[in-house]
Short mmCIF file of C-alpha atoms in Angstrom, two decimals:
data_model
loop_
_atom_site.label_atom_id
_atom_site.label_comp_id
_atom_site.label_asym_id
_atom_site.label_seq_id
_atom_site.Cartn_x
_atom_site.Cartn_y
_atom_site.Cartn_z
CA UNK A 21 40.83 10.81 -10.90
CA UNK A 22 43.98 12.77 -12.51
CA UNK A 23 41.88 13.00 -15.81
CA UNK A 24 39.51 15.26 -14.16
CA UNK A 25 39.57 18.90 -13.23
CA UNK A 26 38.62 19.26 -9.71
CA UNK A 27 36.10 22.59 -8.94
CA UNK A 28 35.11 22.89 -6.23
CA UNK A 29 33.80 20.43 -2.61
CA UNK A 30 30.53 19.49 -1.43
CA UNK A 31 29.31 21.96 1.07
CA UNK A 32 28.77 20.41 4.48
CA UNK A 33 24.85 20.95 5.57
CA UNK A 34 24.24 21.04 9.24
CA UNK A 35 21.52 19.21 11.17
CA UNK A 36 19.55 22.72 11.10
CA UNK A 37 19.95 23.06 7.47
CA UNK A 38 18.62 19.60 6.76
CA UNK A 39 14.74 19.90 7.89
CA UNK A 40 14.05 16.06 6.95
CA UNK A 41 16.85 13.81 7.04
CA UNK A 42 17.12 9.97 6.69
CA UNK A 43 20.01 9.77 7.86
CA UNK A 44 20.69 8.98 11.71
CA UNK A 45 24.21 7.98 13.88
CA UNK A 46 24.45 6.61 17.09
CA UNK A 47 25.01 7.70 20.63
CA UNK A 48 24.85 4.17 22.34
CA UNK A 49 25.98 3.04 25.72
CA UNK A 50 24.87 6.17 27.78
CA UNK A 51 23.03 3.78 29.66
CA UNK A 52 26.78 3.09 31.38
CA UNK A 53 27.92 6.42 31.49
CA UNK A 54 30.67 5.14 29.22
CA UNK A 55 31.91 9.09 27.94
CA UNK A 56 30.73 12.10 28.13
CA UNK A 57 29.11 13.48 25.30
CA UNK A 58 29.40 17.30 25.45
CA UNK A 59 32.56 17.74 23.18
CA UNK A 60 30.96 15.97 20.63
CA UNK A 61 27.81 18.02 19.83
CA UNK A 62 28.82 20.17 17.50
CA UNK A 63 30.53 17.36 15.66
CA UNK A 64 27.16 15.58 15.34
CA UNK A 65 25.56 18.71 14.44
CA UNK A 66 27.65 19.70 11.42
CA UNK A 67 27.87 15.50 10.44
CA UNK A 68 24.13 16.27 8.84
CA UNK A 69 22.59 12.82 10.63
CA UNK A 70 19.63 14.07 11.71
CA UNK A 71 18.67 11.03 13.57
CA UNK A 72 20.76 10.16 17.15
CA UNK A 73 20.21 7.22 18.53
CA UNK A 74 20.37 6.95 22.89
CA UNK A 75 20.27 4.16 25.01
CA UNK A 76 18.07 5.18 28.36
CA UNK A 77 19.71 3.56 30.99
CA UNK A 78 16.36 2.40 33.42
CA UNK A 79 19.22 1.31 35.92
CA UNK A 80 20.94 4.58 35.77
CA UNK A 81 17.57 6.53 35.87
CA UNK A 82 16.16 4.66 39.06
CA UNK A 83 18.06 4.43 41.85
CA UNK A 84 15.45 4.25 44.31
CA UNK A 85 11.76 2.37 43.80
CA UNK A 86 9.50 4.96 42.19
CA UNK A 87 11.88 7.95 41.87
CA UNK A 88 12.98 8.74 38.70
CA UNK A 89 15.85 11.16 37.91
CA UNK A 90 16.66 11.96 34.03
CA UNK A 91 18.49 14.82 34.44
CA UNK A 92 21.51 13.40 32.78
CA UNK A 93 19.17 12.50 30.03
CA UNK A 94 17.79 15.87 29.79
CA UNK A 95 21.05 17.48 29.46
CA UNK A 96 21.68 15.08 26.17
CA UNK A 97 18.40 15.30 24.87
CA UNK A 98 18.41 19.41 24.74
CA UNK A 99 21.79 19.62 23.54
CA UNK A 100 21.25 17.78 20.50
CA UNK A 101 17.93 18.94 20.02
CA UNK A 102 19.13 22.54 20.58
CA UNK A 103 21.40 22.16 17.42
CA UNK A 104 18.62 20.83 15.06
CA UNK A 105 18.91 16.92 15.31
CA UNK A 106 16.26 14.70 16.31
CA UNK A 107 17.17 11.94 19.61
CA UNK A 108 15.20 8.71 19.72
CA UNK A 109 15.71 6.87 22.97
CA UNK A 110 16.21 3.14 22.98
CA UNK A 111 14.57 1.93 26.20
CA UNK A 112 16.83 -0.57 27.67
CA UNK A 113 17.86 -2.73 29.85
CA UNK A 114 17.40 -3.98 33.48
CA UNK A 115 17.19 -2.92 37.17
CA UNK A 116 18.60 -4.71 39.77
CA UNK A 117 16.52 -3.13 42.00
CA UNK A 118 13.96 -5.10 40.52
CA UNK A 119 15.39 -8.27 39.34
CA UNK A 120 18.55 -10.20 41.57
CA UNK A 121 20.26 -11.47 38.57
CA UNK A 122 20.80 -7.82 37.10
CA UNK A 123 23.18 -7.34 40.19
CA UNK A 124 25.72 -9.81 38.40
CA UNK A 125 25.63 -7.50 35.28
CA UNK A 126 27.45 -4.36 34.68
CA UNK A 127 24.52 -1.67 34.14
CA UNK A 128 21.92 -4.63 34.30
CA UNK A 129 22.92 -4.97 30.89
CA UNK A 130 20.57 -8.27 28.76
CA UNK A 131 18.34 -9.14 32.10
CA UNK A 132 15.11 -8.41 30.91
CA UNK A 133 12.34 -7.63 33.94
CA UNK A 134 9.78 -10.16 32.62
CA UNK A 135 9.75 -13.07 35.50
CA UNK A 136 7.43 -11.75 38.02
CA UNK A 137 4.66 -9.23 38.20
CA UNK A 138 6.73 -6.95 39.96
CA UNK A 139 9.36 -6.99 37.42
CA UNK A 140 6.75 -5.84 34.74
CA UNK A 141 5.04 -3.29 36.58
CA UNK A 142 8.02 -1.39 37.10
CA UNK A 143 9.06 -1.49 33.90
CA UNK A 144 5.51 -0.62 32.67
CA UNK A 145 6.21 2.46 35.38
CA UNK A 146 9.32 3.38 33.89
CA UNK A 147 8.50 3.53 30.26
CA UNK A 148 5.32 5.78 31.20
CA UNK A 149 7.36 7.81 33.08
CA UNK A 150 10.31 8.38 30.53
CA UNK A 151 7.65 8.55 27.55
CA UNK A 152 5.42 11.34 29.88
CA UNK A 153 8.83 13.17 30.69
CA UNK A 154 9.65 13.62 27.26
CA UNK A 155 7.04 14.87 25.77
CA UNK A 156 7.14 17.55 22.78
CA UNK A 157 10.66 16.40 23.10
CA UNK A 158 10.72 12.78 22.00
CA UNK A 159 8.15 10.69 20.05
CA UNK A 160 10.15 7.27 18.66
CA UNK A 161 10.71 4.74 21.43
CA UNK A 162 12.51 1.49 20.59
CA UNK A 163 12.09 -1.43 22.53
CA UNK A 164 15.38 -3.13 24.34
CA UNK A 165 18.05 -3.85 22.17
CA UNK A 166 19.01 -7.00 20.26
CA UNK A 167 17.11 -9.17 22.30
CA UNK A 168 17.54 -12.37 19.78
CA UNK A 169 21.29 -12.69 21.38
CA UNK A 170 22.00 -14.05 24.84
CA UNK A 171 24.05 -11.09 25.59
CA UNK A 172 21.40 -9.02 25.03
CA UNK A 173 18.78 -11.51 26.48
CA UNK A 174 21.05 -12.84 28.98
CA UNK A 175 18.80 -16.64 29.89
CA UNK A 176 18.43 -17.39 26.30
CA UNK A 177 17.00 -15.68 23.25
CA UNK A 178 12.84 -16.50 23.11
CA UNK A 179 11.02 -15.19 20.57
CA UNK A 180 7.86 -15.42 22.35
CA UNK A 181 9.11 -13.95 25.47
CA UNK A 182 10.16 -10.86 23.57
CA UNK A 183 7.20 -10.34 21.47
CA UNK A 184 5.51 -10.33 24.83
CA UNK A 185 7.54 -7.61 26.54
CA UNK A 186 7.30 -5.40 23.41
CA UNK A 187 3.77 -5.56 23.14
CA UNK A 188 3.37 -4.56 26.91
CA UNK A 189 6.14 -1.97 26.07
CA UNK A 190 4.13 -0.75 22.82
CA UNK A 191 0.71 -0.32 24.90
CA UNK A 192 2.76 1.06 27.91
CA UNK A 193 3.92 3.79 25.28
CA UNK A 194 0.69 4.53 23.85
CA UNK A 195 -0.98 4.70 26.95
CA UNK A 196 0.76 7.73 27.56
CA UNK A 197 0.64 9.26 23.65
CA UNK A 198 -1.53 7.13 21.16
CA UNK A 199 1.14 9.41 18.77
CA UNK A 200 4.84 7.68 19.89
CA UNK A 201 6.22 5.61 17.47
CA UNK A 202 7.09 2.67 18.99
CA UNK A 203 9.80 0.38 17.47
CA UNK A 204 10.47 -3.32 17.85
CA UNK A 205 12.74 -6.07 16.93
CA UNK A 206 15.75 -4.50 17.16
CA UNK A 207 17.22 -7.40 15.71
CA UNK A 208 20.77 -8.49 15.53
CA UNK A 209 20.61 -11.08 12.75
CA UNK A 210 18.19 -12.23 10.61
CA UNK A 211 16.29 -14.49 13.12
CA UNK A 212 12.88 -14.96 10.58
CA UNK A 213 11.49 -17.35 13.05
CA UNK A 214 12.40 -15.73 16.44
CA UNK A 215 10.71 -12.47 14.74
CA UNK A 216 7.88 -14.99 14.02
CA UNK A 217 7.13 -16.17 17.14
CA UNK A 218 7.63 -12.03 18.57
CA UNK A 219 4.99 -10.84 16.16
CA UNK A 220 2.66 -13.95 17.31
CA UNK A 221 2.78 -12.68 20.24
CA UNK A 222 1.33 -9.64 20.11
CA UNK A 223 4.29 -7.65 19.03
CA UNK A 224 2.60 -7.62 15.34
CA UNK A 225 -0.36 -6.05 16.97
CA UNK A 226 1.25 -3.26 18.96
CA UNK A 227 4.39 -1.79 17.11
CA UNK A 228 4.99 1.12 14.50
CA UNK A 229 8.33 0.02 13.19
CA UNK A 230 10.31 -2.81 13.15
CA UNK A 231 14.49 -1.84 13.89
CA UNK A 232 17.24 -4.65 12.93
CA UNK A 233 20.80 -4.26 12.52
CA UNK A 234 23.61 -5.43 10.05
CA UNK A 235 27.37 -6.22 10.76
CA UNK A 236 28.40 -7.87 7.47
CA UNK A 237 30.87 -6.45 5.28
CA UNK A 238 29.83 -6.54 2.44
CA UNK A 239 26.47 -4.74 1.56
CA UNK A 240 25.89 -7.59 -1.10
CA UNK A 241 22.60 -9.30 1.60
CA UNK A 242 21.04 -5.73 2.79
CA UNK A 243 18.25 -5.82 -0.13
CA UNK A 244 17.13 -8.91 0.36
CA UNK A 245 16.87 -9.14 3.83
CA UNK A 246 15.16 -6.05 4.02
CA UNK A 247 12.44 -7.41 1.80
CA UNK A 248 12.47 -10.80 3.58
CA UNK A 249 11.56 -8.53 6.85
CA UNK A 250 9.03 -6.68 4.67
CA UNK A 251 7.69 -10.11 3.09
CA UNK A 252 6.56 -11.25 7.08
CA UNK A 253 5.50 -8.03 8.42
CA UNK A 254 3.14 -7.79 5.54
CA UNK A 255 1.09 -10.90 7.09
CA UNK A 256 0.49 -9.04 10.19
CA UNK A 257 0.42 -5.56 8.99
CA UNK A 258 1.50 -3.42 5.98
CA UNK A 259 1.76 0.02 7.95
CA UNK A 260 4.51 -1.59 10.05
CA UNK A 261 7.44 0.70 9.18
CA UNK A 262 11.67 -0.97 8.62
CA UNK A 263 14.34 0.96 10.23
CA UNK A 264 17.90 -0.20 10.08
CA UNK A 265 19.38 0.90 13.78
CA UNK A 266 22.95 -0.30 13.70
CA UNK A 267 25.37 -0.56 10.98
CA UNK A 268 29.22 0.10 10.93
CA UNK A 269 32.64 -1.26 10.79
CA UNK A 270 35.87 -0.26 12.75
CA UNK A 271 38.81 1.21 11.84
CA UNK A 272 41.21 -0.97 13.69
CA UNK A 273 41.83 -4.17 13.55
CA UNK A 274 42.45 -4.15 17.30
CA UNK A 275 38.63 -3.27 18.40
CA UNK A 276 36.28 -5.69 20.29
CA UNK A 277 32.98 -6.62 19.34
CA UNK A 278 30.92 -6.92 15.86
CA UNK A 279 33.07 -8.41 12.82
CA UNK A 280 36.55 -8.05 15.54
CA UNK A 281 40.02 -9.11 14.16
CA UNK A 282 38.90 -8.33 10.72
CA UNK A 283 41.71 -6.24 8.97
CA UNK A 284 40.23 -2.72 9.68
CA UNK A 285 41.65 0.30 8.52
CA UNK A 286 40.03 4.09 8.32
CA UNK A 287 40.27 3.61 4.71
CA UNK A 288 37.79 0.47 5.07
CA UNK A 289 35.71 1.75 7.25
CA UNK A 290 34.68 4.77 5.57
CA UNK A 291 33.79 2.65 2.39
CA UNK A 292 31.82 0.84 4.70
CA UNK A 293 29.86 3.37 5.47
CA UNK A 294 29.07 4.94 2.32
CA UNK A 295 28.75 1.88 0.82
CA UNK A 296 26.17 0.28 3.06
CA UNK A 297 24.09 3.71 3.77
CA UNK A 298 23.75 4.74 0.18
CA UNK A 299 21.75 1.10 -0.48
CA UNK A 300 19.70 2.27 2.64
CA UNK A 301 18.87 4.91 1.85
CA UNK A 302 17.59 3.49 -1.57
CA UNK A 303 15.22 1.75 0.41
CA UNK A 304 11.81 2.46 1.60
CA UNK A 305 12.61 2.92 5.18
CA UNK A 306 12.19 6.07 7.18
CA UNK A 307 16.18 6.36 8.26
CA UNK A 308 19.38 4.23 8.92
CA UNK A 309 21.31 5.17 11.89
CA UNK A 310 25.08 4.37 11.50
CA UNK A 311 26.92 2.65 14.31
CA UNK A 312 28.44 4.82 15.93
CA UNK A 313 29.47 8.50 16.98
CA UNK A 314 32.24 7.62 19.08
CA UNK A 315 35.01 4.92 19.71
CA UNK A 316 33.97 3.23 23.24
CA UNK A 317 33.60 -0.23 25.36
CA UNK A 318 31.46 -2.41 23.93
CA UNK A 319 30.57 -3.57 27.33
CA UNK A 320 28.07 -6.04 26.51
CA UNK A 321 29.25 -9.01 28.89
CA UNK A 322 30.32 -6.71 31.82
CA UNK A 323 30.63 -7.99 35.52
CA UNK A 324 29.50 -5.64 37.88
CA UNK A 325 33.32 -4.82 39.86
CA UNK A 326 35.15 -6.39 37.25
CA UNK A 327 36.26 -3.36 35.53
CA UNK A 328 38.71 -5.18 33.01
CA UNK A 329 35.23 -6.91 31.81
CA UNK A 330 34.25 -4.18 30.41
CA UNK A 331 37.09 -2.68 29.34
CA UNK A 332 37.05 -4.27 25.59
CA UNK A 333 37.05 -0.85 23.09
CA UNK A 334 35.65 -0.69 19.92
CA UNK A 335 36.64 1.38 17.09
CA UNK A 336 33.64 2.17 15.64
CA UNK A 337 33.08 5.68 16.34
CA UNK A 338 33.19 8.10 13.32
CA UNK A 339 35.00 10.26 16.00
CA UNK A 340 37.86 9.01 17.91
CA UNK A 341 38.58 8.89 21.21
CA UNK A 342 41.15 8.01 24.14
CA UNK A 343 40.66 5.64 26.92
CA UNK A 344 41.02 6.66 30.50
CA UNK A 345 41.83 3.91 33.15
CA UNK A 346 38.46 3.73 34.09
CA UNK A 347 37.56 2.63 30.38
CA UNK A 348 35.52 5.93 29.95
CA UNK A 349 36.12 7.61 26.85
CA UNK A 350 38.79 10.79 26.73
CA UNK A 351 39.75 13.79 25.04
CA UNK A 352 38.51 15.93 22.27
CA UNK A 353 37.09 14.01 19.79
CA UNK A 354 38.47 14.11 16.39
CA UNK A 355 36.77 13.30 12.99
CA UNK A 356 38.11 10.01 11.19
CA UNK A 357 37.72 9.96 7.17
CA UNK A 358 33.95 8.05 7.92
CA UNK A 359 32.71 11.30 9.21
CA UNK A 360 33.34 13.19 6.75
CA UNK A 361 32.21 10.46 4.05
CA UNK A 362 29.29 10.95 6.35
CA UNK A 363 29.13 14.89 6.34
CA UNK A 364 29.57 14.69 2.56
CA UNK A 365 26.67 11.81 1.83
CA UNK A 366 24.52 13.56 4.48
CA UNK A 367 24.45 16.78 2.45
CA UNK A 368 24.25 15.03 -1.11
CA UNK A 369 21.29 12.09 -0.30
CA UNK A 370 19.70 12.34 3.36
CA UNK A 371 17.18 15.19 2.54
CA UNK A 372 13.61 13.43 2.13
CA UNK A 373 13.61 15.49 -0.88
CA UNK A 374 15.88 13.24 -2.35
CA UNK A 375 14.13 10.18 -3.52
CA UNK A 376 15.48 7.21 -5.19
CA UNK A 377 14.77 6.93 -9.10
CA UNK A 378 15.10 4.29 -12.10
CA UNK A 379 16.91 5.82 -14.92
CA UNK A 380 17.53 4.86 -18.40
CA UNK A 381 21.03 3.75 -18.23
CA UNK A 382 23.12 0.85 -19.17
CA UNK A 383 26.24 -0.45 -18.85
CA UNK A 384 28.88 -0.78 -21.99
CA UNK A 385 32.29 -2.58 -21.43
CA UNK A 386 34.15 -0.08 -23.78
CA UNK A 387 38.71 -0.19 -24.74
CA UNK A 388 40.10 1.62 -21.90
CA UNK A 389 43.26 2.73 -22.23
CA UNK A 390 43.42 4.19 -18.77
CA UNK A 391 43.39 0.47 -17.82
CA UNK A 392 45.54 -1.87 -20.64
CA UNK A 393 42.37 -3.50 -21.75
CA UNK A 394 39.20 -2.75 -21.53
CA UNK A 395 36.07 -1.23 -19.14
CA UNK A 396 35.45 -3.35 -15.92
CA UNK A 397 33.38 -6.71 -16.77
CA UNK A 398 32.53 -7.30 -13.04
CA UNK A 399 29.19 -6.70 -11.62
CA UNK A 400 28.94 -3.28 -10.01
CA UNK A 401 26.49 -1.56 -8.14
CA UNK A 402 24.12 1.40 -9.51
CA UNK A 403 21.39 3.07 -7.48
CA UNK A 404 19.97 6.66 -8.85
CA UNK A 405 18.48 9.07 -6.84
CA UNK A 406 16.43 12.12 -8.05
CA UNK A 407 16.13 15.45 -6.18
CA UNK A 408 13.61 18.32 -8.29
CA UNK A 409 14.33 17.36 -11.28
CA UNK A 410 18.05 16.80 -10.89
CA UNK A 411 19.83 13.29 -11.10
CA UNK A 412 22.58 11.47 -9.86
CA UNK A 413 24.22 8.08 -10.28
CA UNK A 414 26.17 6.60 -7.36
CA UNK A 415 28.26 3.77 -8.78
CA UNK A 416 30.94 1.28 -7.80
CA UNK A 417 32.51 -2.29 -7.64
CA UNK A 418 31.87 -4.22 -4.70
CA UNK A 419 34.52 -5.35 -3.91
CA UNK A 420 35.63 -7.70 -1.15
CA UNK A 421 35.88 -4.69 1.16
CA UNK A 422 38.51 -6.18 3.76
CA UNK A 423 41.26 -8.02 1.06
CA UNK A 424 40.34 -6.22 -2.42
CA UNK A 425 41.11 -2.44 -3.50
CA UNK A 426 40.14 -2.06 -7.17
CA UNK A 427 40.53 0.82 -9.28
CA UNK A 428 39.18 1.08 -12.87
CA UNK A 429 36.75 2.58 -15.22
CA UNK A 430 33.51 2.29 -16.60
CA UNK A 431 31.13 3.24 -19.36
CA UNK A 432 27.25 3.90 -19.60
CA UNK A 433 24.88 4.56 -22.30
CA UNK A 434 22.32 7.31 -21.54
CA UNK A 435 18.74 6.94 -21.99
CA UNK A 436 17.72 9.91 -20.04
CA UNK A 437 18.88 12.52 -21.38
CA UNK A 438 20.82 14.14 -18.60
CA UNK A 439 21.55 18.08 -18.29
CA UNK A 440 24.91 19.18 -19.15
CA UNK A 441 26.92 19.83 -17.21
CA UNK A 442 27.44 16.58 -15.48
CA UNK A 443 30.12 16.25 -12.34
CA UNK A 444 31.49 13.58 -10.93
CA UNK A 445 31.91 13.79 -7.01
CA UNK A 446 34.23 11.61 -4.30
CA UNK A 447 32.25 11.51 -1.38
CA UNK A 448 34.93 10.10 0.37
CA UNK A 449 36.74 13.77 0.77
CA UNK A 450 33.92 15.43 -1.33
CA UNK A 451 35.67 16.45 -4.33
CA UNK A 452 33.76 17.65 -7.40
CA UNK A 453 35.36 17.09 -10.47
CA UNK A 454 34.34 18.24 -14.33
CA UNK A 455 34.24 15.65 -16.97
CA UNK A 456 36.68 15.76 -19.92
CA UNK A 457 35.65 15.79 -23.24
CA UNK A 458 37.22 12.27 -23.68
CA UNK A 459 34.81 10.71 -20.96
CA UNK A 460 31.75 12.84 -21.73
CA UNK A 461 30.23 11.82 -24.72
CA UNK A 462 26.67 12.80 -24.83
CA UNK A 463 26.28 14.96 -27.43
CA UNK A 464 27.61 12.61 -29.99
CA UNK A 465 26.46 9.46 -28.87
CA UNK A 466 24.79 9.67 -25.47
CA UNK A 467 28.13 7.52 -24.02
CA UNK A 468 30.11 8.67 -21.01
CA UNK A 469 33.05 6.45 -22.16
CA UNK A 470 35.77 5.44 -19.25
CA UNK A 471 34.18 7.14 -16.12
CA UNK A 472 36.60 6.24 -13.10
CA UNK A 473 35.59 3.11 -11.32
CA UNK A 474 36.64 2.34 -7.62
CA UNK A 475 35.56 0.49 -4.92
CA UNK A 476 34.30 2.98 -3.00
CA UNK A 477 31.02 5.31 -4.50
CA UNK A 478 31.24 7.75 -7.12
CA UNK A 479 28.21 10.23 -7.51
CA UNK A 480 27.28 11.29 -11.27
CA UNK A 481 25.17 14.59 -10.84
CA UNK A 482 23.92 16.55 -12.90
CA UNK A 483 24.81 20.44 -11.96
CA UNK A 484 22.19 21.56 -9.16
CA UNK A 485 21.57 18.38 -7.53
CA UNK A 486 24.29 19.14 -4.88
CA UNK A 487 25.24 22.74 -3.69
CA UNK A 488 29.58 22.63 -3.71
CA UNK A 489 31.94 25.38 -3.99
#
């Protein structure tokens, strides 16, 4: 990037600021009053997600048979809403009230209340009662959370004993509001024949979205799986929306739970992000809600008592955070480089103004000085995005994001006759840079010869598309 003139940043846009965001980031494991939210509010609100993601807690709601207190769910709900974001409440998990082998589990967590009658009507009670609560407040419901994995469906993932419970859960919701839009799946692979056997039973019928979530490195599989989702739902019904609900990596290799061990860094983890949320957002699905606001316990295979059970931190919070002995989350919060990758993307892409575009542009392998040789012959990855009339190009080379850095150039051949003048932005740190003469090309032979190559996005814009300073 020492070619280029820097001029200026990307200026942050706050939740306010963005009226119709698609992009969301997660507040998860509230459910186990794991950390307390409040010093990260603000944090969330100048991020630009739009879209936070809570976990309900039924066992933390209702303590006693019938009587439902959600006034530490109220507290969260207003706060974020109070600073312009939207919450979305995933309904989860079980009550051992209700259901003897939720006792064994730290916040009932994977026991689904589905074996007797009882069981079902008080979960039927609960979901009416949280839906009615929230009203004006909260319309998207999502229903339990990766139920295709035995810690999340503690006897054994069953496709058909899912699609049951979320078509109950669907009508339950709609009862209430014919308006909530209720999400199922919420899958944590790509189980095409669990999701078959869900939809089959009923869940096809009921549902306004189908959630599933992504912990692979790489962001080589999203585009096809999301189309392999798209390909099914289509047989049952074509107005059944696809919402990604958790994506993200860590930033130390030291964290417990998805992809853990793998040679994290903050550095990785940031690419991660941008990488994997710009080819959402390319996509035609309503948001993608990045995993997660702060470091805490996973606490997926608690013991109820055992506190070193569920004392197994993960890293992937785009805020960090401290560790009391209790294994609640501590301290202020601070921002890691993925938030700000995330404050800078936010205000570039998440606006539903900003819709994805096919532009006349191909690739040249060009001499390149800047690199002994010549332009990168590797495939890289182009998606273009269009926002009134203004363009922009986010490039890079996917490379194997946990062993592989790569730095190196490229050069494209316009066909669409961009604007002058054209800058190039990092959305890593949100630096806007002008082009040189020696990279931009256009007037003599529509080439932008040599543009910096990494393995992280760039962002081509043309002047206007992005407001920096």
């Amino acid at each position: 990037m020492d070619r280029l003139q820097e001029i200026g940043r990307i200026i942050p846009r706050s939740g306010k600021e963005i009226k119709n965001s698609r992009l969301g980031l997660g507040l998860e494991k509230l459910d186990r009053d794991l950390y307390d939210p409040t010093n990260a509010y603000d944090y969330l609100a100048a991020s630009g997600a739009k879209w936070i993601r809570l976990q309900s807690g039924w066992q933390r709601t209702e303590k006693q048979e019938g009587v439902y207190d959600f006034a530490w769910l109220d507290e969260i709900v207003d706060a974020l809403i109070a600073r312009g974001m939207t919450p979305w409440i995933d309904l989860c998990y079980g009550n051992s009230l209700y259901t003897e082998s939720a006792k064994e589990y730290f916040g009932a967590v994977g026991v689904p209340p589905i074996a007797t009658e009882r069981e079902r009507n008080a979960w039927d009670n609960y979901v009416r009662a949280i839906a009615r609560h929230f009203a004006g407040r909260v319309n998207v419901f999502e229903i339990w959370n990766e139920p295709d994995g035995d810690w999340c469906w503690k006897h054994g993932a069953n496709g058909t004993e899912y699609g049951e419970f979320a078509a109950r859960t669907a009508k339950a919701l709609h009862e209430v509001d014919e308006n909530i839009y209720a999400i199922g799946g919420v899958l944590a692979h790509m189980p095409l024949p669990f999701l078959r056997k869900a939809l089959d039973a009923g869940m096809g019928n009921e549902i306004d979205a189908l959630s599933y979530h992504r912990y692979n490195p790489e962001e080589s599989e999203i585009e096809r799986d999301f189309y392999a989702l798209r390909m099914m739902l289509d047989e049952y019904n074509p107005e059944i929306e696809i919402i990604q609900g958790e994506s993200g990596g860590q930033s130390s290799a030291q964290g417990m739970g998805a992809m853990h061990g793998y040679a994290w860094t903050e550095e990785k983890q940031a690419k991660y992000l941008l990488r994997h949320r710009i080819t959402d957002l390319h996509l035609p699905m309503p948001f993608t809600c990045h995993f997660t606001a702060l470091d805490m316990a996973e606490a997926l295979k608690g013991k109820t008592g055992d506190l070193a059970s569920y004392k197994d931190y993960g890293y992937f919070g785009v805020l960090s955070a401290q560790f009391g002995e209790d294994g609640r989350c501590t301290g202020e919060y601070k921002p890691k480089k993925a938030y700000y990758a995330l404050q800078n993307l936010a205000a570039m892409l998440s606006s539903a103004d900003v819709e994805p575009a096919t532009l006349s542009i191909s690739r040249r392998v060009r001499p390149s000085r800047r690199v002994n040789g010549t332009d990168c012959t590797d495939p890289i990855s182009i998606y273009c995005f269009e926002r009134e009339g203004k363009r922009a190009i986010c490039y890079w080379r996917p490379a194997k994001l946990l062993t592989e850095t790569y730095e190196g150039t490229v050069s494209f051949l316009n066909g669409c006759r961009f604007s002058a003048p054209l800058r190039l932005v990092n959305p890593m740190d949100g630096k806007v840079y002008a082009l040189p003469d020696s990279i931009d090309q256009l007037a003599e032979n529509d080439m932008l010869e040599n543009l910096p190559l990494l393995d992280s996005p760039l962002i081509l814009m043309e002047e206007g598309f992005a407001a920096f300073a």
